[in-house]
PDB file of C-alpha atoms and ligand atoms in Angstrom:
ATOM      1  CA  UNK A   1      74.146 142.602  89.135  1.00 87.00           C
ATOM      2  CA  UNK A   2      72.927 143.341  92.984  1.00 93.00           C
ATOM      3  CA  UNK A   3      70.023 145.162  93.728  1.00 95.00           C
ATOM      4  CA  UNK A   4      69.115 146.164  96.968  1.00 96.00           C
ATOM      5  CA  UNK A   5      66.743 148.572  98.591  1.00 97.00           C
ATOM      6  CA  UNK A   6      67.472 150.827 101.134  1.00 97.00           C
ATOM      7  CA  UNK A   7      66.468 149.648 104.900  1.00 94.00           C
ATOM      8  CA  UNK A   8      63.119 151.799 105.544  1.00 93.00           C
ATOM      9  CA  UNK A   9      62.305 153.091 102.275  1.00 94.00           C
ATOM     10  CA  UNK A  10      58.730 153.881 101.606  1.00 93.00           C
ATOM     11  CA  UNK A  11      56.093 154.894 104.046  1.00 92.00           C
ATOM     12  CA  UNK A  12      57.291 155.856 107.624  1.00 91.00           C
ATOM     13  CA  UNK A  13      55.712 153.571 110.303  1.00 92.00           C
ATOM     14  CA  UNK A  14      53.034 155.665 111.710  1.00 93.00           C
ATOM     15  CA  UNK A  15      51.479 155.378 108.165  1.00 92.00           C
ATOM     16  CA  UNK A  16      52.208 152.026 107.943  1.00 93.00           C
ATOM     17  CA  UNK A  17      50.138 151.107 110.892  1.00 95.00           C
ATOM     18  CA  UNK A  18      47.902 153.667 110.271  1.00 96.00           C
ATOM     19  CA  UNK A  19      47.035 151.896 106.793  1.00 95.00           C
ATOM     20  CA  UNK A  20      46.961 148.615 108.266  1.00 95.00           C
ATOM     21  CA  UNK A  21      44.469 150.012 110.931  1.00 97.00           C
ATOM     22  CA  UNK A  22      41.970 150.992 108.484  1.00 97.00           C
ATOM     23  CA  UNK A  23      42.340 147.707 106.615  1.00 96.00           C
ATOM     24  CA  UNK A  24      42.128 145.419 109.852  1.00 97.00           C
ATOM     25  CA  UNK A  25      38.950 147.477 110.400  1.00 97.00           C
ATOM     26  CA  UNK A  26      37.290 146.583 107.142  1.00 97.00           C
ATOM     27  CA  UNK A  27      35.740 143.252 108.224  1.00 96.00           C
ATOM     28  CA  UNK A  28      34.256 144.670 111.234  1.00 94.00           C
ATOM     29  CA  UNK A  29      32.577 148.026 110.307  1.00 92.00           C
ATOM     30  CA  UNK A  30      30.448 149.205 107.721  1.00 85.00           C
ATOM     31  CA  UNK A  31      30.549 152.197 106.029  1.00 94.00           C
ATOM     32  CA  UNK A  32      34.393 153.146 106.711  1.00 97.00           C
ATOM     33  CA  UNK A  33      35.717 156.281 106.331  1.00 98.00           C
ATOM     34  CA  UNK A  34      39.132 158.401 106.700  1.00 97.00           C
ATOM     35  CA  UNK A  35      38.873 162.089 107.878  1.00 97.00           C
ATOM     36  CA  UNK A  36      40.567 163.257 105.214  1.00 94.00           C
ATOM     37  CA  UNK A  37      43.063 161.412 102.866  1.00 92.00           C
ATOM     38  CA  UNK A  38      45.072 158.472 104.970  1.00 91.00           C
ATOM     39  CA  UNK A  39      48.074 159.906 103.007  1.00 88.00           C
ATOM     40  CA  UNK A  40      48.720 162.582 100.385  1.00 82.00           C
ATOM     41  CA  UNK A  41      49.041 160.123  97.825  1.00 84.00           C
ATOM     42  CA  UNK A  42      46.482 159.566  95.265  1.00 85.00           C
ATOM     43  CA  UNK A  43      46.675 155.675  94.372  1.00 86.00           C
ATOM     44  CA  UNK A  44      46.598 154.786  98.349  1.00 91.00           C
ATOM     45  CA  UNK A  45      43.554 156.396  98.748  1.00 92.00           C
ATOM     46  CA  UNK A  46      42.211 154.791  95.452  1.00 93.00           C
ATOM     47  CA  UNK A  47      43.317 151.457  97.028  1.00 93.00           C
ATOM     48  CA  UNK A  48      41.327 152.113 100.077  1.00 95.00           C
ATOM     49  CA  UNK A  49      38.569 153.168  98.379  1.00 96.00           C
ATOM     50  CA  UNK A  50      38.434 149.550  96.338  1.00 96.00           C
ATOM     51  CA  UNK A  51      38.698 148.167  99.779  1.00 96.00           C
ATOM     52  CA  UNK A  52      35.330 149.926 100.947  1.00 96.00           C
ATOM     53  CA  UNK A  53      37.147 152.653 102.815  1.00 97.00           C
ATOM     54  CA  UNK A  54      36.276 156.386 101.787  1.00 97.00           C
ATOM     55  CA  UNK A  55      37.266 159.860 102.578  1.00 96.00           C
ATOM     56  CA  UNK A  56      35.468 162.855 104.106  1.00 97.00           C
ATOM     57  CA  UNK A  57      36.733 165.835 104.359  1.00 95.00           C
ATOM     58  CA  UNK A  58      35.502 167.193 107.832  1.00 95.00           C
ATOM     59  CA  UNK A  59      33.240 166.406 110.152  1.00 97.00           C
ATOM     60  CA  UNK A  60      30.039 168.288 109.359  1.00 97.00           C
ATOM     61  CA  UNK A  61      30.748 165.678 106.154  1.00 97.00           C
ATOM     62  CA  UNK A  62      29.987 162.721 108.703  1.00 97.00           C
ATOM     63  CA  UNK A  63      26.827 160.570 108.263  1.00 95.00           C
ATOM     64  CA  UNK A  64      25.078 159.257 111.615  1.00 93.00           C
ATOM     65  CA  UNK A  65      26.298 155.068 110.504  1.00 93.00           C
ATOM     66  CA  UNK A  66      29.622 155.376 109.511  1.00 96.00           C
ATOM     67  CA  UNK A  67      32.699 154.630 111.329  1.00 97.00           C
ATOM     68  CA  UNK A  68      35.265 157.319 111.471  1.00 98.00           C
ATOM     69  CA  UNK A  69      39.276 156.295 110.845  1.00 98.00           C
ATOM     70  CA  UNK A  70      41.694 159.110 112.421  1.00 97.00           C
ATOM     71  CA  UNK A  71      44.543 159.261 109.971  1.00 94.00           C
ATOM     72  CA  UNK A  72      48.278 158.940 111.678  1.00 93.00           C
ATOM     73  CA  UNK A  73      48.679 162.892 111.590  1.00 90.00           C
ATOM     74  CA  UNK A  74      45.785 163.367 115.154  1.00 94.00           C
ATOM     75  CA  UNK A  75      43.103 165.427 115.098  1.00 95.00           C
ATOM     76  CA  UNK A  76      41.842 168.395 117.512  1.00 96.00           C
ATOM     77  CA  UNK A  77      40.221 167.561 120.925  1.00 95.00           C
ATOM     78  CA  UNK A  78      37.040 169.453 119.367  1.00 96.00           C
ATOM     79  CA  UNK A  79      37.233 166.683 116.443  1.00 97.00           C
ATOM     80  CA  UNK A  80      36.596 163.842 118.695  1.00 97.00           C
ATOM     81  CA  UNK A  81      34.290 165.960 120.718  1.00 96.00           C
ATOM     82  CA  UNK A  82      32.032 166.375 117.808  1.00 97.00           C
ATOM     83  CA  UNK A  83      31.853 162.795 116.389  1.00 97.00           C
ATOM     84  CA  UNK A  84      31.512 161.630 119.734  1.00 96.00           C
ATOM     85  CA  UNK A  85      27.999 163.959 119.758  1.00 96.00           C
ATOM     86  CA  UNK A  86      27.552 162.715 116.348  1.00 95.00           C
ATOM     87  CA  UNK A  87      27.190 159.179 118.027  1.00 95.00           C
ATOM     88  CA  UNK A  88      29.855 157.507 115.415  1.00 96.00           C
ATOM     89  CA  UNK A  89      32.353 155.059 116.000  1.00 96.00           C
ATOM     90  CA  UNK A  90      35.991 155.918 115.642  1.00 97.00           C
ATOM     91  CA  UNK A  91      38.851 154.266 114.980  1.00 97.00           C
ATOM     92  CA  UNK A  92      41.654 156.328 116.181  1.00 97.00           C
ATOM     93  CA  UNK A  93      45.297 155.392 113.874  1.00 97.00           C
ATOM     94  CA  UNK A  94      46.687 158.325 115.630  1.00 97.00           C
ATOM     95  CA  UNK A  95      50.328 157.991 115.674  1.00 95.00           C
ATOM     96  CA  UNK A  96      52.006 157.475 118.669  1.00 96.00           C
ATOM     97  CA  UNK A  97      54.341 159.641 118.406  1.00 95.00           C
ATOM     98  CA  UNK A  98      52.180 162.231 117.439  1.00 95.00           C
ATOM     99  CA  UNK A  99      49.580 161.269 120.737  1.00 97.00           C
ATOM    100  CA  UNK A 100      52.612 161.913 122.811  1.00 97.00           C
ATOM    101  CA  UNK A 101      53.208 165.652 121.744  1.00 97.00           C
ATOM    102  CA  UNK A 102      49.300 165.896 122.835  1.00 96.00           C
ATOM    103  CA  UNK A 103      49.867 164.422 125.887  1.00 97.00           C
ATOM    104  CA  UNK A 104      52.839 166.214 126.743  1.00 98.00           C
ATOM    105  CA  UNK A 105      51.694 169.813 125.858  1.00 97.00           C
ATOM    106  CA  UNK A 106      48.680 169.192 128.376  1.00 97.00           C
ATOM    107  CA  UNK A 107      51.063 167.931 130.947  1.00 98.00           C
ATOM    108  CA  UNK A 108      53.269 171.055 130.643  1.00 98.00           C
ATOM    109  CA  UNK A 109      50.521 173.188 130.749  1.00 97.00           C
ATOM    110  CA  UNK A 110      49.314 172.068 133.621  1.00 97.00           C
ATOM    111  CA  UNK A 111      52.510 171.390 135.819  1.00 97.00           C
ATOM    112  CA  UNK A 112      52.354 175.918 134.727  1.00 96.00           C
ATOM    113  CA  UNK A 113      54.844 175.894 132.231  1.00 96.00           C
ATOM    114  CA  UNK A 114      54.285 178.055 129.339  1.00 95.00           C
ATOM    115  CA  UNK A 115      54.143 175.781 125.700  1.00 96.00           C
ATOM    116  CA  UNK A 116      56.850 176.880 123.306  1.00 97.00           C
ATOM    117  CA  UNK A 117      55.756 174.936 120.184  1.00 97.00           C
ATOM    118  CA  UNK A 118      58.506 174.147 117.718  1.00 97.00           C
ATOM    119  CA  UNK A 119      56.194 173.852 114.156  1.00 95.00           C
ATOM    120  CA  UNK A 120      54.689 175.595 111.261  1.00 93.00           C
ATOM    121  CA  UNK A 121      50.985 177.000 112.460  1.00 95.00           C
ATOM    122  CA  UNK A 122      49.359 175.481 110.106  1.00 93.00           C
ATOM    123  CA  UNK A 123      50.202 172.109 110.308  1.00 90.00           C
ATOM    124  CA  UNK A 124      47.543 169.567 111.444  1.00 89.00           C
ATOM    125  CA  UNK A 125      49.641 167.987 114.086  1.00 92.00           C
ATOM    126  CA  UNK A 126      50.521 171.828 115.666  1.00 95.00           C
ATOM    127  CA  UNK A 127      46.769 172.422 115.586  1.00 96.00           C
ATOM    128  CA  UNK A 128      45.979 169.181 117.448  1.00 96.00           C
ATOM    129  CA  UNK A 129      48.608 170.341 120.310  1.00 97.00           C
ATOM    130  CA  UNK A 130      46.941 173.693 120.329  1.00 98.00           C
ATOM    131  CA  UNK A 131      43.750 172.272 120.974  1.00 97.00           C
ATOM    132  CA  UNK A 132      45.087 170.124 124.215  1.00 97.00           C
ATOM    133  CA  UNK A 133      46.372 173.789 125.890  1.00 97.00           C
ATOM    134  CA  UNK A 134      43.181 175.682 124.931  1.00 96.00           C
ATOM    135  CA  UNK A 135      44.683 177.401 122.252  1.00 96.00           C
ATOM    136  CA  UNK A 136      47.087 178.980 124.642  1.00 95.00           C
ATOM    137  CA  UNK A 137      50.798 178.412 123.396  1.00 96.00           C
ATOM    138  CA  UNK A 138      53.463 180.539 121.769  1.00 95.00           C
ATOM    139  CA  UNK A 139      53.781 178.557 117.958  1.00 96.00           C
ATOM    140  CA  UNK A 140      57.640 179.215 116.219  1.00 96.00           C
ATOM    141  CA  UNK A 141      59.130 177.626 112.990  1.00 93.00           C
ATOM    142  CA  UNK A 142      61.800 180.264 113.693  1.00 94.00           C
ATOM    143  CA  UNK A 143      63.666 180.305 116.869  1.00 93.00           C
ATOM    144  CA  UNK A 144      65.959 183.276 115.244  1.00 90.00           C
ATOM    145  CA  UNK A 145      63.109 185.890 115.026  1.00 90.00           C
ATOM    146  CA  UNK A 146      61.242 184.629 118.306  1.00 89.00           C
ATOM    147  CA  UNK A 147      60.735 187.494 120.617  1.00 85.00           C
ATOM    148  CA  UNK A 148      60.986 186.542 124.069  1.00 75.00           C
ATOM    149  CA  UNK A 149      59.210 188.394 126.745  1.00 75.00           C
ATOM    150  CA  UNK A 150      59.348 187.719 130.891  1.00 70.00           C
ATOM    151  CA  UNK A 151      58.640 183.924 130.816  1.00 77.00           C
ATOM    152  CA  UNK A 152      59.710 182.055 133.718  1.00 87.00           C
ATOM    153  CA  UNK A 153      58.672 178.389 133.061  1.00 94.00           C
ATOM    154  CA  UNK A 154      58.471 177.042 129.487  1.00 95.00           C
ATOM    155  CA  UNK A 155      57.923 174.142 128.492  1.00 97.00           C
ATOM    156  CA  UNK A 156      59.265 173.421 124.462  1.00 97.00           C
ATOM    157  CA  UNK A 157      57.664 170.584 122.723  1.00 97.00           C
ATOM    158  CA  UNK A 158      58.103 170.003 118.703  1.00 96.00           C
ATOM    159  CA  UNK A 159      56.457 169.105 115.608  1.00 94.00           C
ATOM    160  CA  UNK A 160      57.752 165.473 115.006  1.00 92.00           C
ATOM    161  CA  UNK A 161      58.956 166.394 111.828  1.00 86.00           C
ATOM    162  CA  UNK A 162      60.890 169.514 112.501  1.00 88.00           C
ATOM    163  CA  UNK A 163      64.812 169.131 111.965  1.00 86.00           C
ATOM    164  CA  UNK A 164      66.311 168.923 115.536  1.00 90.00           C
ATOM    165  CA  UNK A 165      68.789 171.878 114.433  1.00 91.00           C
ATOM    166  CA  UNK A 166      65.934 174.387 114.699  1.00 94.00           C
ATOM    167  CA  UNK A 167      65.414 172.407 118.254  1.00 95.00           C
ATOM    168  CA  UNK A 168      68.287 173.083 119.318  1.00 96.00           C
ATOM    169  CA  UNK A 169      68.775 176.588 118.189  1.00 96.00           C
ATOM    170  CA  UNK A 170      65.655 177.141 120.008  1.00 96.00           C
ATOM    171  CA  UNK A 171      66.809 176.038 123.240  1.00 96.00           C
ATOM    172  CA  UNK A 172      69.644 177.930 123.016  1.00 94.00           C
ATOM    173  CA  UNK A 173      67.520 181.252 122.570  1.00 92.00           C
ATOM    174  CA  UNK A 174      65.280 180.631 125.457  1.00 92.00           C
ATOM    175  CA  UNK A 175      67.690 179.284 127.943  1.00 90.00           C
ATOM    176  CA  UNK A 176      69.258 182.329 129.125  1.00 88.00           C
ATOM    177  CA  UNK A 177      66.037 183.838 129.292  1.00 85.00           C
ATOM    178  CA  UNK A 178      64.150 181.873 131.974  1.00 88.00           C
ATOM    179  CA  UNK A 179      64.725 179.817 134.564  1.00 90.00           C
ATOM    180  CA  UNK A 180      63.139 176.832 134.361  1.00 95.00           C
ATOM    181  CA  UNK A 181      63.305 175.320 131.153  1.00 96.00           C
ATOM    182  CA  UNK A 182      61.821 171.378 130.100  1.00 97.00           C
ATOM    183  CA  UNK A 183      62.245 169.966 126.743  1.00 97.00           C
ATOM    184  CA  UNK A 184      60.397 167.598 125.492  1.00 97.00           C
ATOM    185  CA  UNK A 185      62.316 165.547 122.505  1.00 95.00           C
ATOM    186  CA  UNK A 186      59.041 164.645 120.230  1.00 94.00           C
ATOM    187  CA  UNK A 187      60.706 164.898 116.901  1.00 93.00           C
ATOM    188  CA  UNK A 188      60.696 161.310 115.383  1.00 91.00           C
ATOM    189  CA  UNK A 189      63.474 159.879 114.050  1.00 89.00           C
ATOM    190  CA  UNK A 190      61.816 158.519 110.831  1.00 90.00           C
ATOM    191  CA  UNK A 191      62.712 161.049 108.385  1.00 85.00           C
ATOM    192  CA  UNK A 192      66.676 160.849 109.704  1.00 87.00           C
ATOM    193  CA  UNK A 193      66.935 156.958 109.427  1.00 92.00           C
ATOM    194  CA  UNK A 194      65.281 156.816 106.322  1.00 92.00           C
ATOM    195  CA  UNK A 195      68.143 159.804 104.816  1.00 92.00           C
ATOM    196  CA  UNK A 196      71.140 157.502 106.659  1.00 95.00           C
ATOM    197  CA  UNK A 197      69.532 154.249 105.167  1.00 96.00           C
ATOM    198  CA  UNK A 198      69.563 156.096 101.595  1.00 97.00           C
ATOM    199  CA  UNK A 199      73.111 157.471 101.958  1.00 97.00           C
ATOM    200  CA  UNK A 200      74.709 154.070 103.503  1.00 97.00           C
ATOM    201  CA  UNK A 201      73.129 152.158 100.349  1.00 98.00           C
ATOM    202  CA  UNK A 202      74.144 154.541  98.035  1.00 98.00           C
ATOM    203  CA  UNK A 203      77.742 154.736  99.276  1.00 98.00           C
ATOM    204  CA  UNK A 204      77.459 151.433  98.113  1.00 98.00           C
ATOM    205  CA  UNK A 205      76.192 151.589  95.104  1.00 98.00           C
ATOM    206  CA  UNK A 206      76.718 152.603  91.354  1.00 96.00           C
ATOM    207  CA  UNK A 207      73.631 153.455  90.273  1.00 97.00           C
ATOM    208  CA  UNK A 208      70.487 154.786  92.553  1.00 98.00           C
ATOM    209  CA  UNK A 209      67.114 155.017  91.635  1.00 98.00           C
ATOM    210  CA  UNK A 210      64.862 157.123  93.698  1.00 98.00           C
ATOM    211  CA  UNK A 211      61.264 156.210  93.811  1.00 97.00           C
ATOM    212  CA  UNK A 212      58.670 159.174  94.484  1.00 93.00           C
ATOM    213  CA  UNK A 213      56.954 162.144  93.338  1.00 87.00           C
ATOM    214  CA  UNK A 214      58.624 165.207  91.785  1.00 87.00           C
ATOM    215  CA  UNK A 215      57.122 167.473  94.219  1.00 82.00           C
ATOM    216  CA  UNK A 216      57.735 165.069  97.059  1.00 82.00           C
ATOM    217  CA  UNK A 217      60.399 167.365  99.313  1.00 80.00           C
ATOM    218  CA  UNK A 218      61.491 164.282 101.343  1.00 85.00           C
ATOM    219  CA  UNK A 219      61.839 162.013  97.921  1.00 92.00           C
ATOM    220  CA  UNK A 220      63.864 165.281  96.603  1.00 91.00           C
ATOM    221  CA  UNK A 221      66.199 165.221  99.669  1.00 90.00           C
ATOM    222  CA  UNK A 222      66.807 161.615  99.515  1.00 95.00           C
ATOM    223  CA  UNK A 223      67.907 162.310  95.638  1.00 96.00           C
ATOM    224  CA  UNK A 224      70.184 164.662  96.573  1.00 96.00           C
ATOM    225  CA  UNK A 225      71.871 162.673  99.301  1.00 95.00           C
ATOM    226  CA  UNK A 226      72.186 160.336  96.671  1.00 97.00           C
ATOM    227  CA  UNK A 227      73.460 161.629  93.960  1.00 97.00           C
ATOM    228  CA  UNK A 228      76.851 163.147  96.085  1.00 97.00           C
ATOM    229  CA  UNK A 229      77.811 159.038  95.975  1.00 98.00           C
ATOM    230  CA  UNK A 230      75.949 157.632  92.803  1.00 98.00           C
ATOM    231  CA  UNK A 231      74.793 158.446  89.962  1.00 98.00           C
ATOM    232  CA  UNK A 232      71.025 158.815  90.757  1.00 98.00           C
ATOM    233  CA  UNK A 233      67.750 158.511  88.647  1.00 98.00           C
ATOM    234  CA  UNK A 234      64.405 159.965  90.492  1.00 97.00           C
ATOM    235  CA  UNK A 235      61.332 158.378  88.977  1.00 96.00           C
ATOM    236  CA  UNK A 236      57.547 158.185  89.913  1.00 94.00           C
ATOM    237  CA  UNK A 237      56.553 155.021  88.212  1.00 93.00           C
ATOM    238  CA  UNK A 238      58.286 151.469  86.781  1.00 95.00           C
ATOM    239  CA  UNK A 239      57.392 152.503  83.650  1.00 95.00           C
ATOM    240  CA  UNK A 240      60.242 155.551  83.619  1.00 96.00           C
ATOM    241  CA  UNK A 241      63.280 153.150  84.064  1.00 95.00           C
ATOM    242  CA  UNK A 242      65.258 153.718  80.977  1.00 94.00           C
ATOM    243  CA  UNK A 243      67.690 150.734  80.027  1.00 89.00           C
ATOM    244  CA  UNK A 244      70.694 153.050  79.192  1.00 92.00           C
ATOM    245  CA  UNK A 245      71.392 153.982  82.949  1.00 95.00           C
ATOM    246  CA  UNK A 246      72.179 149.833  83.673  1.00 92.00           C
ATOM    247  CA  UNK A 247      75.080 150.048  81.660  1.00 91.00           C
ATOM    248  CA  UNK A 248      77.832 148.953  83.102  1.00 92.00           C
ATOM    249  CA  UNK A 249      76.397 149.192  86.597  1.00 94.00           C
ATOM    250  CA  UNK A 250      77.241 146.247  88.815  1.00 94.00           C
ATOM    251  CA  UNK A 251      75.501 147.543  92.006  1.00 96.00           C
ATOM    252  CA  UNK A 252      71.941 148.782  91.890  1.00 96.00           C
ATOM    253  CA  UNK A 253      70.333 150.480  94.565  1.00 97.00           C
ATOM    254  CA  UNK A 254      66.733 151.952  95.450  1.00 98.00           C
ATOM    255  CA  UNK A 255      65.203 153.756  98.107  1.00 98.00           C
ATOM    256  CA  UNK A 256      61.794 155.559  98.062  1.00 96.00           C
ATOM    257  CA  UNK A 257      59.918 158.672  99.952  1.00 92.00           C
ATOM    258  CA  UNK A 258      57.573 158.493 102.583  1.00 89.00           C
ATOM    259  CA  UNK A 259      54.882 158.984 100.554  1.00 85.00           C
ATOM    260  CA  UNK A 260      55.710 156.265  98.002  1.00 92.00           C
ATOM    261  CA  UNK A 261      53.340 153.271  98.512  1.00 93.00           C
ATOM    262  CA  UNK A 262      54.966 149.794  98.651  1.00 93.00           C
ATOM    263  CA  UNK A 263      53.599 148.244  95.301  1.00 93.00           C
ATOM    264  CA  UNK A 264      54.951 150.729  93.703  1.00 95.00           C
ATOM    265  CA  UNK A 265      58.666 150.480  94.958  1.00 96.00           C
ATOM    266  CA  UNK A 266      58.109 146.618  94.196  1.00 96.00           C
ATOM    267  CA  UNK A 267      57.141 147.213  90.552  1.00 96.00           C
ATOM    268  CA  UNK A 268      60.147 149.240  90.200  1.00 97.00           C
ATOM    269  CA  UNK A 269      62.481 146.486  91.845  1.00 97.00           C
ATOM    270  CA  UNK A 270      61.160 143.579  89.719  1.00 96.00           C
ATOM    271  CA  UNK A 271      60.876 145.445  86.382  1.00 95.00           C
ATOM    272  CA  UNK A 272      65.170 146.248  87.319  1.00 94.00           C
ATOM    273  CA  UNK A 273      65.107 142.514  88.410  1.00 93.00           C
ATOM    274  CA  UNK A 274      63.308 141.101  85.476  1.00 90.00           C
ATOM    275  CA  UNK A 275      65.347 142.827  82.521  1.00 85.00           C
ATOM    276  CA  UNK A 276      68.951 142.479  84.081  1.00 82.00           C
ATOM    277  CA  UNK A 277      68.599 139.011  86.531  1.00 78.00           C
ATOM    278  CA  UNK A 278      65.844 136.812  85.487  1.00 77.00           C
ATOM    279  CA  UNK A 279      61.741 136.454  86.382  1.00 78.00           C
ATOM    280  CA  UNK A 280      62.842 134.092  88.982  1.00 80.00           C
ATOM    281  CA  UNK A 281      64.074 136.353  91.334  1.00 84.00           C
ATOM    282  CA  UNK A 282      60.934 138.762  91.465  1.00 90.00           C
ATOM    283  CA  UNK A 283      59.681 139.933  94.823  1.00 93.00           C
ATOM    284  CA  UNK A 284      56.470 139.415  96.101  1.00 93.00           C
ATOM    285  CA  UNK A 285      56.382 141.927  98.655  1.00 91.00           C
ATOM    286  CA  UNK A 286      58.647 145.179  99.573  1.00 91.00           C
ATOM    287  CA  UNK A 287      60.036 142.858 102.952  1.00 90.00           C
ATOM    288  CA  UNK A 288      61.331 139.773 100.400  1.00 92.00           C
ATOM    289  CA  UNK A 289      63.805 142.900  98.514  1.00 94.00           C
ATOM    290  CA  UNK A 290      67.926 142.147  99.686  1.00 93.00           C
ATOM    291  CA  UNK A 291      68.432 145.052 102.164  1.00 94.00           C
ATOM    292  CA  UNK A 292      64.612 145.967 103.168  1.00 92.00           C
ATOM    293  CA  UNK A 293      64.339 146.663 106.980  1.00 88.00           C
ATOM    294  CA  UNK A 294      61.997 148.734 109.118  1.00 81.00           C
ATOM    295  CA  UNK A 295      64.097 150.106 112.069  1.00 77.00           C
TER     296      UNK A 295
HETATM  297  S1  LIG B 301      55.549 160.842 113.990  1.00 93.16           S
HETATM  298 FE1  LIG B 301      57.034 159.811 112.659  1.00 93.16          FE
HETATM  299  S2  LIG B 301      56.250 157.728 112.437  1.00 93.16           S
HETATM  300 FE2  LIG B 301      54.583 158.998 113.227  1.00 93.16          FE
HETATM  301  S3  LIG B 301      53.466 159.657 111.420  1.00 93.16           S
HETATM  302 FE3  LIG B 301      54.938 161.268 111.884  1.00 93.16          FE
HETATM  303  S4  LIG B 301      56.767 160.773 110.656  1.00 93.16           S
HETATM  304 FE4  LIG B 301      55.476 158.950 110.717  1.00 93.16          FE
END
């Protein structure tokens, strides 16, 4: 029996580095704490929490003492205004990606272009852009019912998880209607490797097991890319593996969402690897598992 994982499975890599931000910190700082959960997923924040690192909600929660981790998502302008009168430290595990669409919508706004933001209103990453024009930008998740008034420069700039369909179909609506047009590209590729990493493996595989939780959308999507080529088990936990689905099954593959933390893909693997290959072959980390890259 094989078992492989898919290359990047798990968290994406601005919440990798984000995590490993606010770990590298621990030695250095006292009193550590996120602004708001690292990652919508319970048992990472527990694990933080056993390594000294808490969560606050906002920043009127903020005690004078305690050093202030910015998750991989950004915050507003205002945020870091205020904790910078609050006189705390911060440690900023803003994404990159994410800084750029911050740095870009102030750079559009002030070469005059208006901001066309490609996102959902609500979303903390479209917030932190608004903040960098002054609240001044037109906000769309839906190019189709856009209306479109006399705009002469506009500059369109996305939410890095937005599907670049909806980018595109945006452009196309606002191109014939002004004449100068720039585009930045800020949707990151993460979510797109990880669903081509999920379908190559499972093209080559018999059985898939999907590792993430049932109201995960991106775990959901990479079950149903799956199952067109395999037949394809989602689970949340190790303990869900039922024996029954091995039978027969020469190739074995598993991928996880982005919100599945690594121990918990690498109890799955060596729970598979321990009842069909042998304890000898356990993993001790989600990089040892055949087929495990981060692109
Ligand atoms: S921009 Fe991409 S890599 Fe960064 S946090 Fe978002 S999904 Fe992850």
């Amino acid at each position: 029996v094989i078992v492989r994982i898919a290359k990047n499975s798990g968290f994406c890599p601005g919440v990798k580095r984000a995590i490993r931000i606010a770990l590298d910190a621990v030695p250095n700082h006292h009193n550590l704490v996120t602004l708001g959960p690292i990652i919508h997923n319970q048992q990472m924040v527990d694990r933080l929490a056993k390594s000294g690192i808490g969560t606050v909600d906002s920043v009127d929660d903020v005690e004078s003492g305690q050093t202030v981790i910015i998750r991989s998502h950004g915050v507003t302008q205002d945020t870091y205004n205020r904790l910078r009168e609050k006189g705390v430290m911060v440690v900023d595990a803003t994404c990159p990606y994410v800084a750029k669409t911050h740095q870009y919508a102030r750079e559009l706004q002030s070469l005059g272009y208006r901001v066309l933001i490609l996102g959902d209103a609500e979303h903390p990453e479209v917030i932190g852009m608004m903040s960098y024009v002054n609240g001044d930008a037109i906000v769309t998740n839906d190019p189709e019912s856009l209306e479109i008034r006399n705009w002469h420069r506009i500059g369109i700039i996305s939410q890095t998880t937005q599907p670049i369909e909806k980018l595109q179909s945006l452009v196309n609506k606002v191109i014939p209607l002004c004449g100068d047009l720039r585009v930045m590209n800020t949707i990151c590729s993460a979510t797109n490797i990880r669903q081509a990493s999920t379908l190559q493996l499972a093209q080559e595989s018999d059985l898939m097991i999907v590792v993430g939780g049932r109201n995960s959308s991106n775990t959901k999507m990479l079950a149903r890319i799956s199952e067109k080529w395999a037949e394809t088990h989602q689970i949340e936990a190790a303990e869900e593996i039922v024996i029954d689905w091995f039978e027969n099954k020469q190739k074995v593959g598993i991928t996880a969402g982005a919100s599945t933390p690594d121990w918990v893909i690498l109890e799955v693997y060596n729970r598979i690897i321990e009842e069909y290959v042998g304890r000898d072959s356990k993993a001790d980390n989600v990089e040892d598992i055949p087929g495990y890259k981060e692109e």
